Amino acid sequence: MSQQRHGVTPGNAPGDRAGAVPAFPDLPEATIARLPEYLRALHNLGDAAADTISSEGLAAAAGVNSAKLRKDLSHLGSYGTRGVGYDVTLLIEQIEYVLGLDQRRAVCLVGLGNLGHALAGYDGFASRGFKIVALFDADASKVGELIQGLEVRHIEDLGRVAVEENIAIGVIATPALAAQAVADVLVDAGVTSILNFAPCVLSVPANVDVRKVDLAIELQILSFHEHRKASLTALPGGRSAASAGNQEAVGS
Amino acid sequence: MSQQRHGVTPGNAPGDRAGAVPAFPDLPEATIARLPEYLRALHNLGDAAADTISSEGLAAAAGVNSAKLRKDLSHLGSYGTRGVGYDVTLLIEQIEYVLGLDQRRAVCLVGLGNLGHALAGYDGFASRGFKIVALFDADASKVGELIQGLEVRHIEDLGRVAVEENIAIGVIATPALAAQAVADVLVDAGVTSILNFAPCVLSVPANVDVRKVDLAIELQILSFHEHRKASLTALPGGRSAASAGNQEAVGS
DNA sequence: CGCTGTGAAGTGGTTCACAGCA
DNA sequence: TGCTGTGAACCACTTCACAGCG
């Protein structure tokens, strides 16, 4: 593995290798998507367990196999000790650094319908490195409402507030029809990461990252597997679990 | 789930290929995950557009490239016409059939906190082939509450109700600590598909499919990209969009 | 002639299996 | 000896490029 020098800014990275090139360790996307899972597992473990963990143990806690975990961690220069395992604290620091969680990123949430309300109140954000600093809605009747101590503002103020509050990530929880317009406003305001809950495709400039969560799609994928399972079990007499399914839970 | 074996029965499939093998078309996972997206795009189009659509057009509407779309559709035996495109109605039927959406699947929701409430009220489920038929919570003070016309029941009733209502899919929106226990109950009740919103790994038998949605993880992945972008722009003087980002929105 | 359907090539990710270090 | 780190084989998916059909 080459890119040992993960840290860009020396002194910021927990592990300070000598001459650190400015290049950011470019991890495979698949690895990036799993790092948060490892981090969660480590935090759970850290509470009650030893200060070191084997790849086998951590892999089990994160729901992956150990070879994959080792390869993933090796990408970040890895902080394991052969014959022993990984130092839990060090590994947490390292992953948090790579994910950029050492700086709490400001998040704004647009659309305070059903889902938006829930997201505004979701404590999993705060506890895992994010702070919702502003709420927006286009509906005048919602503006001014207090949710979790934050006042809902009108979408028109988004541009100004986004800059003021240095918002890095925008969450869209509006109806599909409004989503593209909201995305445009976010992009104009300098936001370069968007989490989209609206069931539609957003078009954004190349430098903006969009991730999409579509709850109905998740169910439809499960529906497919139900359909498949049903068509495999010759004649499903009852509710008994049968047949040879795939050997492990389908990944996210 | 006494699921009648729809899949195989001839006359159920919209397209009746001659000797149709009983084997279920086993599509690549990646394809399955995209079919719902195509379906949504088709529905959007169907409203206002012609009754036929080219791979190029549909691909654009679904946010993928046309080669991928054609390959995906070819897996299901494909219903396009060379030189013309795909028949919108026929394609919708075909995809809905493969996904098993022709039968509305009963869904139950466990955990009526913040997120659970939002999910219970999310109309995107009903409109896309699913019906939430039961709500459960372990908190006695929540039992009896009416949400969207459904009464919250105690988790103890889950086993019985799941069988009565023929529930196919369980949605877990409980705190992480409760999630495994809930999953166990669901599995015991014969549910073979689970959508898990709790930030933890579930262990389930091989025949049960689990999909996980972790909102904080989505943000953490975006955070990584923010971090990366910040480290690439030499010194990010302001909020100007700069640098060469990845050329398209990051997939889900 | 245009667009689908698809072999073939290319890419990225996973798994294996073991070298190498504590 | 035990466990990490990693080349190499393997596999899944994507993309290309074009044959083939309407």
Coordinates of C-alpha atoms (C1' of nucleotides) in Angstrom, one line a residue:
Chain A
M1 CA 0.0 0.0 0.0
S2 CA 1.4 3.3 -0.9
Q3 CA -0.6 6.1 0.5
Q4 CA 0.6 5.9 4.0
R5 CA 0.5 9.6 4.3
H6 CA -3.1 10.2 4.8
G7 CA -2.9 13.4 6.7
V8 CA -2.8 16.5 4.6
T9 CA -2.4 19.3 7.1
P10 CA 0.3 18.1 9.4
G11 CA -0.7 18.5 13.0
N12 CA -4.3 17.9 12.0
A13 CA -4.0 14.3 11.2
P14 CA -3.8 12.1 14.3
G15 CA -0.9 10.2 12.8
D16 CA 1.7 12.6 11.6
R17 CA 3.9 11.0 9.0
A18 CA 6.8 13.1 7.8
G19 CA 6.5 14.9 4.5
A20 CA 2.8 14.4 3.8
V21 CA 1.8 15.1 0.2
P22 CA -1.3 17.3 -0.1
A23 CA -3.1 14.5 -2.0
F24 CA -6.0 13.2 -0.2
P25 CA -6.0 9.4 0.2
D26 CA -8.4 8.4 -2.5
L27 CA -10.2 5.5 -1.1
P28 CA -12.5 3.3 -3.1
E29 CA -16.1 4.4 -2.9
A30 CA -17.1 1.1 -1.4
T31 CA -14.6 1.5 1.4
I32 CA -15.8 5.0 2.2
A33 CA -19.3 3.8 2.5
R34 CA -18.2 1.3 5.1
L35 CA -16.0 3.4 7.2
P36 CA -19.0 5.0 9.0
E37 CA -20.2 1.5 9.9
Y38 CA -16.8 0.6 11.3
L39 CA -16.8 3.8 13.3
R40 CA -20.2 3.0 14.8
A41 CA -19.1 -0.5 15.7
L42 CA -15.9 0.9 17.3
H43 CA -17.9 3.4 19.4
N44 CA -20.2 0.6 20.6
L45 CA -17.2 -1.5 21.5
G46 CA -15.2 1.3 23.0
D47 CA -17.6 1.7 25.8
A48 CA -17.3 -1.7 27.3
A49 CA -14.4 -3.6 25.8
A50 CA -10.7 -3.9 25.7
D51 CA -8.7 -1.1 24.1
T52 CA -7.7 -3.3 21.2
I53 CA -9.8 -5.3 18.7
S54 CA -9.0 -7.9 16.1
S55 CA -10.1 -7.6 12.5
E56 CA -12.2 -10.6 13.1
G57 CA -14.0 -9.0 16.0
L58 CA -14.5 -5.7 14.4
A59 CA -15.7 -7.2 11.2
A60 CA -18.3 -9.2 13.1
A61 CA -19.5 -6.1 14.9
A62 CA -19.8 -4.2 11.6
G63 CA -21.4 -7.0 9.7
V64 CA -18.7 -7.6 7.1
N65 CA -16.0 -10.3 6.7
S66 CA -12.6 -9.8 8.1
A67 CA -10.7 -9.7 4.8
K68 CA -12.7 -6.9 3.5
L69 CA -12.3 -5.0 6.7
R70 CA -8.5 -5.4 6.7
K71 CA -8.3 -4.3 3.1
D72 CA -10.5 -1.3 3.8
L73 CA -8.4 -0.2 6.8
S74 CA -5.1 -0.8 4.9
H75 CA -6.2 1.9 2.5
L76 CA -6.0 4.5 5.3
G77 CA -2.5 3.5 6.2
S78 CA -3.7 1.3 8.9
Y79 CA -3.0 1.3 12.5
G80 CA -3.0 -2.3 13.5
T81 CA -0.4 -4.4 15.2
R82 CA 0.3 -7.8 13.8
G83 CA -0.4 -10.6 16.2
V84 CA -2.6 -8.2 18.3
G85 CA -5.2 -6.2 16.4
Y86 CA -6.2 -2.6 16.1
D87 CA -6.0 0.1 18.8
V88 CA -9.6 1.1 19.2
T89 CA -9.0 4.7 20.2
L90 CA -6.4 5.3 17.5
L91 CA -8.6 3.7 14.8
I92 CA -11.6 5.9 15.8
E93 CA -9.4 9.0 15.6
Q94 CA -8.1 7.9 12.2
I95 CA -11.5 7.2 10.7
E96 CA -13.0 10.3 12.1
Y97 CA -10.2 12.3 10.6
V98 CA -10.6 10.8 7.2
L99 CA -14.3 11.3 7.2
G100 CA -13.7 14.9 8.2
L101 CA -15.8 14.4 11.3
D102 CA -13.3 16.3 13.5
Q103 CA -15.0 19.4 12.3
R104 CA -18.7 19.5 12.9
R105 CA -20.3 20.3 9.7
A106 CA -23.3 22.6 9.5
V107 CA -26.3 21.1 8.0
C108 CA -29.5 22.7 6.8
L109 CA -32.8 21.0 6.3
V110 CA -35.3 22.1 3.7
G111 CA -38.9 21.0 3.8
L112 CA -40.6 20.5 7.1
G113 CA -43.4 18.1 6.3
N114 CA -43.8 14.8 7.9
L115 CA -40.3 13.6 7.2
G116 CA -38.6 16.9 7.7
H117 CA -40.0 17.1 11.2
A118 CA -38.7 13.7 12.0
L119 CA -35.2 14.6 10.6
A120 CA -35.1 17.8 12.5
G121 CA -35.7 15.9 15.7
Y122 CA -33.4 13.0 14.9
D123 CA -30.7 12.9 17.6
G124 CA -28.6 10.6 15.6
F125 CA -27.3 13.5 13.6
A126 CA -26.0 15.5 16.5
S127 CA -24.5 12.5 18.2
R128 CA -22.5 11.6 15.1
G129 CA -20.9 14.8 14.1
F130 CA -23.5 17.0 12.5
K131 CA -25.5 19.9 13.6
I132 CA -28.6 21.1 12.0
V133 CA -28.3 24.9 12.1
A134 CA -31.2 26.0 10.0
L135 CA -34.6 24.9 8.8
F136 CA -36.4 26.1 5.7
D137 CA -39.8 25.8 4.1
A138 CA -41.6 27.4 1.3
D139 CA -44.9 27.3 3.2
A140 CA -45.5 30.7 4.8
S141 CA -47.7 29.1 7.5
K142 CA -44.7 27.0 8.7
V143 CA -42.3 29.9 8.8
G144 CA -41.7 31.0 12.4
E145 CA -42.6 27.6 13.9
L146 CA -40.1 26.4 16.4
I147 CA -38.8 22.9 16.0
Q148 CA -36.2 21.6 18.4
G149 CA -35.4 25.1 19.4
L150 CA -34.8 26.2 15.8
E151 CA -37.1 28.6 14.0
V152 CA -38.3 27.7 10.5
R153 CA -37.3 30.3 8.0
H154 CA -38.6 31.0 4.6
I155 CA -36.8 29.4 1.7
E156 CA -36.0 32.8 0.3
D157 CA -33.5 33.4 3.2
L158 CA -31.6 30.2 2.3
G159 CA -29.0 31.8 0.2
R160 CA -28.1 34.4 2.8
V161 CA -28.2 32.1 5.8
A162 CA -26.3 29.4 4.1
V163 CA -23.4 31.7 3.6
E164 CA -23.7 33.2 7.1
E165 CA -23.8 29.9 8.8
N166 CA -21.2 28.3 6.5
I167 CA -23.5 25.5 5.7
A168 CA -21.8 22.5 4.1
I169 CA -24.6 20.0 3.6
G170 CA -28.2 20.5 2.6
V171 CA -30.9 18.0 3.3
I172 CA -33.9 18.0 1.0
A173 CA -37.1 16.7 2.4
T174 CA -39.6 18.5 0.2
P175 CA -42.0 17.0 -2.3
A176 CA -40.5 15.8 -5.5
L177 CA -41.7 18.7 -7.5
A178 CA -39.9 21.2 -5.4
A179 CA -36.7 19.4 -5.0
Q180 CA -34.9 20.5 -8.1
A181 CA -35.6 24.2 -7.3
V182 CA -34.3 23.7 -3.8
A183 CA -31.2 22.0 -5.1
D184 CA -30.5 24.9 -7.4
V185 CA -30.8 27.4 -4.5
L186 CA -28.5 25.3 -2.4
V187 CA -25.9 25.1 -5.1
D188 CA -26.1 28.8 -5.7
A189 CA -25.5 29.3 -2.0
G190 CA -22.3 27.3 -2.2
V191 CA -23.5 24.1 -0.7
T192 CA -21.6 21.2 -2.3
S193 CA -23.2 18.2 -0.7
I194 CA -26.8 17.3 -0.8
L195 CA -28.8 14.5 0.8
N196 CA -32.0 14.1 -1.1
F197 CA -35.1 12.4 0.3
A198 CA -37.3 13.5 -2.5
P199 CA -38.1 10.8 -5.1
C200 CA -36.6 12.4 -8.1
V201 CA -33.3 12.8 -9.9
L202 CA -31.5 16.0 -9.2
S203 CA -29.2 17.6 -11.7
V204 CA -26.3 19.5 -10.2
P205 CA -22.9 20.7 -11.2
A206 CA -20.1 18.2 -11.3
N207 CA -18.5 19.4 -8.1
V208 CA -21.6 18.8 -6.0
D209 CA -22.2 15.4 -4.4
V210 CA -25.7 14.1 -4.1
R211 CA -26.8 11.1 -2.2
K212 CA -30.3 9.9 -2.4
V213 CA -32.4 8.1 0.0
D214 CA -35.7 6.8 -1.3
L215 CA -37.8 4.9 1.2
A216 CA -40.2 3.5 -1.3
I217 CA -37.4 2.2 -3.4
E218 CA -36.0 0.3 -0.5
L219 CA -39.4 -1.4 0.0
Q220 CA -39.6 -2.2 -3.7
I221 CA -36.2 -3.9 -3.6
L222 CA -37.4 -6.0 -0.7
S223 CA -40.6 -6.6 -2.6
F224 CA -38.6 -8.1 -5.4
H225 CA -36.9 -10.5 -3.0
E226 CA -40.2 -11.5 -1.5
H227 CA -41.5 -12.1 -5.0
R228 CA -38.4 -14.2 -5.8
K229 CA -38.6 -16.2 -2.6
A230 CA -42.2 -16.9 -3.2
S231 CA -41.6 -18.1 -6.7
L232 CA -38.9 -20.4 -5.5
T233 CA -40.7 -22.2 -2.7
A234 CA -42.7 -24.6 -4.8
L235 CA -45.9 -24.4 -2.9
P236 CA -45.6 -22.4 0.3
G237 CA -48.0 -24.3 2.5
G238 CA -47.7 -21.8 5.4
R239 CA -45.6 -19.3 7.0
S240 CA -42.6 -21.6 7.6
A241 CA -39.2 -20.3 6.7
A242 CA -37.9 -22.5 4.0
S243 CA -35.8 -22.7 0.9
A244 CA -32.2 -21.8 0.4
G245 CA -32.1 -18.1 0.6
N246 CA -29.0 -16.0 0.0
Q247 CA -26.6 -16.7 2.7
E248 CA -26.5 -13.3 4.2
A249 CA -28.5 -10.2 4.7
V250 CA -28.6 -8.0 1.6
G251 CA -26.4 -5.0 1.9
S252 CA -27.7 -1.5 2.0
Chain B
M1 CA -46.7 -15.5 4.5
S2 CA -49.1 -17.7 2.7
Q3 CA -48.1 -16.1 -0.5
Q4 CA -49.9 -17.5 -3.4
R5 CA -47.3 -18.3 -5.9
H6 CA -48.1 -15.6 -8.3
G7 CA -44.7 -15.6 -9.9
V8 CA -45.0 -18.8 -11.8
T9 CA -48.6 -19.0 -12.7
P10 CA -49.0 -18.4 -16.3
G11 CA -51.4 -15.7 -17.2
N12 CA -50.2 -13.6 -14.3
A13 CA -47.1 -12.4 -16.1
P14 CA -47.9 -9.5 -18.4
G15 CA -45.7 -10.8 -21.1
D16 CA -46.4 -14.4 -21.7
R17 CA -43.4 -15.9 -23.3
A18 CA -44.1 -19.2 -25.0
G19 CA -43.0 -22.0 -22.8
A20 CA -41.9 -19.7 -20.0
V21 CA -39.6 -21.5 -17.7
P22 CA -40.7 -21.4 -14.1
A23 CA -37.3 -20.1 -13.0
F24 CA -37.5 -16.6 -11.7
P25 CA -35.3 -14.3 -13.8
D26 CA -32.3 -13.8 -11.6
L27 CA -31.3 -10.3 -12.2
P28 CA -28.0 -8.8 -10.9
E29 CA -28.5 -7.0 -7.6
A30 CA -27.4 -3.8 -9.2
T31 CA -30.1 -4.0 -11.7
I32 CA -32.8 -4.8 -9.2
A33 CA -31.8 -1.7 -7.2
R34 CA -32.3 0.4 -10.3
L35 CA -35.6 -1.0 -11.5
P36 CA -37.6 1.0 -9.0
E37 CA -35.9 4.1 -10.3
Y38 CA -36.9 3.3 -13.9
L39 CA -40.4 2.7 -12.7
R40 CA -40.6 6.0 -11.1
A41 CA -39.3 7.7 -14.1
L42 CA -41.8 5.9 -16.3
H43 CA -44.7 6.9 -14.2
N44 CA -43.6 10.5 -14.3
L45 CA -43.3 10.3 -18.1
G46 CA -46.4 8.4 -18.6
D47 CA -48.5 11.3 -17.4
A48 CA -47.6 13.7 -20.1
A49 CA -45.6 12.1 -22.8
A50 CA -45.8 9.9 -25.7
D51 CA -46.6 6.2 -25.3
T52 CA -43.1 5.2 -26.3
I53 CA -39.7 6.2 -24.9
S54 CA -36.1 5.7 -26.1
S55 CA -33.4 4.2 -23.9
E56 CA -31.7 7.5 -24.1
G57 CA -34.8 9.4 -22.9
L58 CA -35.6 7.0 -20.1
A59 CA -32.0 6.8 -19.0
A60 CA -31.9 10.6 -18.6
A61 CA -35.1 10.6 -16.6
A62 CA -33.7 8.0 -14.3
G63 CA -30.2 9.5 -14.0
V64 CA -28.2 6.7 -15.6
N65 CA -26.6 6.2 -18.9
S66 CA -28.4 4.5 -21.7
A67 CA -26.1 1.5 -22.1
K68 CA -26.7 0.6 -18.5
L69 CA -30.4 1.0 -18.9
R70 CA -30.6 -1.2 -22.0
K71 CA -28.5 -3.9 -20.4
D72 CA -30.8 -3.8 -17.3
L73 CA -33.9 -4.0 -19.3
S74 CA -32.5 -6.8 -21.5
H75 CA -32.3 -8.9 -18.4
L76 CA -36.0 -9.0 -18.0
G77 CA -36.5 -10.2 -21.6
S78 CA -37.0 -6.6 -22.7
Y79 CA -39.9 -5.1 -24.4
G80 CA -38.4 -2.6 -26.7
T81 CA -38.7 -2.2 -30.5
R82 CA -35.6 -1.5 -32.5
G83 CA -35.7 1.8 -34.2
V84 CA -38.4 3.0 -31.9
G85 CA -38.0 2.5 -28.2
Y86 CA -39.9 1.0 -25.3
D87 CA -43.6 0.9 -24.9
V88 CA -44.2 2.9 -21.7
T89 CA -47.2 1.0 -20.5
L90 CA -45.8 -2.4 -21.3
L91 CA -42.6 -1.6 -19.6
I92 CA -44.3 -0.4 -16.5
E93 CA -46.3 -3.5 -16.3
Q94 CA -43.2 -5.6 -16.8
I95 CA -41.2 -3.9 -14.1
E96 CA -44.0 -3.9 -11.7
Y97 CA -44.5 -7.6 -12.3
V98 CA -40.9 -8.4 -11.7
L99 CA -40.7 -6.4 -8.6
G100 CA -43.8 -8.1 -7.3
L101 CA -45.7 -4.9 -7.0
D102 CA -48.9 -6.2 -8.6
Q103 CA -49.8 -7.5 -5.2
R104 CA -49.8 -4.9 -2.6
R105 CA -47.6 -6.1 0.2
A106 CA -48.6 -5.6 3.8
V107 CA -46.0 -3.7 5.8
C108 CA -45.8 -3.2 9.5
L109 CA -43.9 -0.5 11.3
V110 CA -42.3 -1.0 14.7
G111 CA -41.2 2.0 16.8
L112 CA -43.2 5.1 16.7
G113 CA -40.8 7.7 17.8
N114 CA -39.9 10.7 15.7
L115 CA -39.0 8.8 12.6
G116 CA -41.7 6.1 13.0
H117 CA -44.3 8.8 13.1
A118 CA -43.0 10.3 9.9
L119 CA -42.8 6.9 8.2
A120 CA -46.4 6.1 9.3
G121 CA -47.5 9.3 7.6
Y122 CA -45.4 9.0 4.5
D123 CA -47.7 8.8 1.5
G124 CA -45.0 7.6 -0.8
F125 CA -45.5 4.1 0.5
A126 CA -49.1 3.8 -0.3
S127 CA -48.7 5.4 -3.7
R128 CA -46.0 3.0 -4.7
G129 CA -47.4 -0.3 -3.9
F130 CA -47.3 -0.7 -0.1
K131 CA -49.8 -0.5 2.7
I132 CA -48.9 -0.1 6.3
V133 CA -51.3 -2.3 8.0
A134 CA -50.1 -2.3 11.6
L135 CA -48.1 -0.1 14.0
F136 CA -46.2 -1.4 17.1
D137 CA -44.4 0.1 20.0
A138 CA -43.0 -1.2 23.2
D139 CA -44.0 1.9 25.1
A140 CA -47.3 1.4 26.8
S141 CA -48.0 5.1 26.8
K142 CA -48.0 5.0 23.0
V143 CA -50.3 2.0 22.6
G144 CA -53.7 3.0 21.6
E145 CA -52.6 6.2 20.0
L146 CA -54.2 6.7 16.5
I147 CA -51.8 7.6 13.7
Q148 CA -53.2 8.0 10.2
G149 CA -56.2 6.1 11.3
L150 CA -54.2 3.2 12.6
E151 CA -54.0 2.2 16.2
V152 CA -50.7 1.6 17.8
R153 CA -50.5 -1.9 19.3
H154 CA -48.2 -3.3 21.8
I155 CA -45.2 -5.2 20.4
E156 CA -46.4 -8.3 22.2
D157 CA -49.2 -8.5 19.7
L158 CA -46.8 -8.5 16.7
G159 CA -46.6 -12.2 16.3
R160 CA -50.3 -12.7 16.2
V161 CA -51.1 -9.7 14.0
A162 CA -48.3 -10.4 11.6
V163 CA -49.9 -13.8 10.8
E164 CA -53.4 -12.4 10.7
E165 CA -52.6 -9.6 8.4
N166 CA -50.2 -11.6 6.3
I167 CA -47.4 -9.1 6.8
A168 CA -44.5 -9.5 4.4
I169 CA -42.3 -6.7 5.3
G170 CA -41.3 -5.2 8.7
V171 CA -39.9 -1.8 9.1
I172 CA -37.8 -1.2 12.2
A173 CA -37.7 2.4 13.5
T174 CA -36.8 1.7 17.1
P175 CA -33.7 2.7 19.0
A176 CA -30.6 0.6 18.2
L177 CA -30.8 -1.3 21.4
A178 CA -34.3 -2.6 20.7
A179 CA -33.8 -3.4 17.1
Q180 CA -32.4 -6.9 17.4
A181 CA -35.1 -8.1 19.7
V182 CA -37.7 -6.6 17.3
A183 CA -36.0 -8.4 14.4
D184 CA -36.2 -11.6 16.2
V185 CA -39.9 -11.2 16.8
L186 CA -40.5 -10.3 13.2
V187 CA -38.6 -13.4 12.0
D188 CA -40.5 -15.6 14.4
A189 CA -43.7 -14.2 13.0
G190 CA -42.6 -15.3 9.5
V191 CA -41.6 -11.9 8.1
T192 CA -38.8 -12.4 5.6
S193 CA -38.0 -8.9 4.7
I194 CA -36.9 -6.2 7.0
L195 CA -36.1 -2.5 6.4
N196 CA -33.9 -1.4 9.3
F197 CA -33.6 2.3 10.3
A198 CA -31.8 1.6 13.5
P199 CA -28.1 2.2 13.4
C200 CA -27.0 -1.4 14.2
V201 CA -26.3 -4.7 12.5
L202 CA -29.1 -7.2 12.6
S203 CA -28.4 -10.9 12.6
V204 CA -31.2 -12.9 11.0
P205 CA -31.5 -16.3 9.3
A206 CA -30.2 -16.7 5.8
N207 CA -33.7 -16.6 4.2
V208 CA -34.5 -13.2 5.6
D209 CA -33.5 -10.1 3.6
V210 CA -32.5 -7.0 5.5
R211 CA -31.9 -3.6 4.0
K212 CA -30.5 -0.9 6.2
V213 CA -31.0 2.9 6.0
D214 CA -28.8 4.9 8.3
L215 CA -29.3 8.6 8.0
A216 CA -26.1 9.5 9.9
I217 CA -24.0 7.3 7.6
E218 CA -25.3 9.1 4.6
L219 CA -24.2 12.4 6.1
Q220 CA -20.8 10.9 7.0
I221 CA -20.2 9.8 3.5
L222 CA -21.0 13.3 2.3
S223 CA -18.7 14.6 5.0
F224 CA -15.9 12.6 3.5
H225 CA -16.4 14.1 0.1
E226 CA -16.6 17.6 1.7
H227 CA -13.3 16.9 3.4
R228 CA -11.8 15.6 0.2
K229 CA -12.9 18.6 -1.8
A230 CA -11.7 21.0 0.8
S231 CA -8.3 19.4 0.8
L232 CA -8.0 19.5 -2.9
T233 CA -8.8 23.2 -3.4
A234 CA -5.5 24.5 -2.3
L235 CA -6.8 27.0 0.2
P236 CA -10.5 27.5 -0.1
G237 CA -10.5 31.2 0.1
G238 CA -14.2 31.5 -0.2
R239 CA -17.3 29.6 -1.1
S240 CA -16.6 29.5 -4.8
A241 CA -17.3 26.2 -6.5
A242 CA -13.9 25.1 -7.8
S243 CA -11.8 22.1 -8.6
A244 CA -12.5 19.1 -10.7
G245 CA -15.1 17.2 -8.8
N246 CA -16.3 13.8 -9.8
Q247 CA -18.2 14.1 -12.9
E248 CA -21.6 13.0 -11.6
A249 CA -23.7 12.8 -8.6
V250 CA -22.6 10.0 -6.3
G251 CA -24.9 7.1 -6.5
S252 CA -27.0 6.0 -3.6
Chain C
dC1 C1' -31.8 4.7 -40.9
dG2 C1' -32.4 4.6 -35.8
dC3 C1' -32.5 2.3 -31.9
dT4 C1' -32.4 -2.0 -29.3
dG5 C1' -30.0 -6.0 -27.7
dT6 C1' -25.6 -8.0 -26.7
dG7 C1' -20.8 -10.0 -27.1
dA8 C1' -16.4 -8.4 -25.6
dA9 C1' -13.4 -5.4 -23.2
dG10 C1' -12.6 -2.7 -19.2
dT11 C1' -13.1 -1.4 -14.3
dG12 C1' -13.7 -1.8 -9.5
dG13 C1' -14.4 -4.5 -5.7
dT14 C1' -14.2 -8.9 -3.1
dT15 C1' -12.1 -13.0 -1.6
dC16 C1' -8.3 -16.0 -1.1
dA17 C1' -4.2 -17.3 0.8
dC18 C1' 0.0 -16.4 2.6
dA19 C1' 4.2 -13.5 3.5
dG20 C1' 5.9 -10.8 7.2
dC21 C1' 6.0 -8.7 11.6
dA22 C1' 5.1 -8.4 16.7
Chain D
dT1 C1' 2.4 -18.4 17.3
dG2 C1' -1.4 -15.0 15.9
dC3 C1' -2.9 -11.6 13.4
dT4 C1' -2.2 -7.8 10.1
dG5 C1' -1.2 -6.3 5.5
dT6 C1' -1.3 -7.4 0.6
dG7 C1' -0.4 -9.5 -4.0
dA8 C1' -3.1 -12.3 -7.0
dA9 C1' -7.2 -14.6 -8.5
dC10 C1' -11.8 -14.1 -8.9
dC11 C1' -16.2 -12.1 -9.7
dA12 C1' -19.8 -8.5 -10.7
dC13 C1' -20.9 -4.7 -12.9
dT14 C1' -20.1 -1.1 -16.4
dT15 C1' -19.0 0.6 -20.7
dC16 C1' -18.0 0.1 -25.4
dA17 C1' -19.1 -0.7 -30.0
dC18 C1' -21.6 -2.8 -33.3
dA19 C1' -24.6 -6.5 -35.2
dG20 C1' -29.3 -7.0 -36.2
dC21 C1' -34.0 -5.9 -36.6
dG22 C1' -38.1 -2.9 -37.4

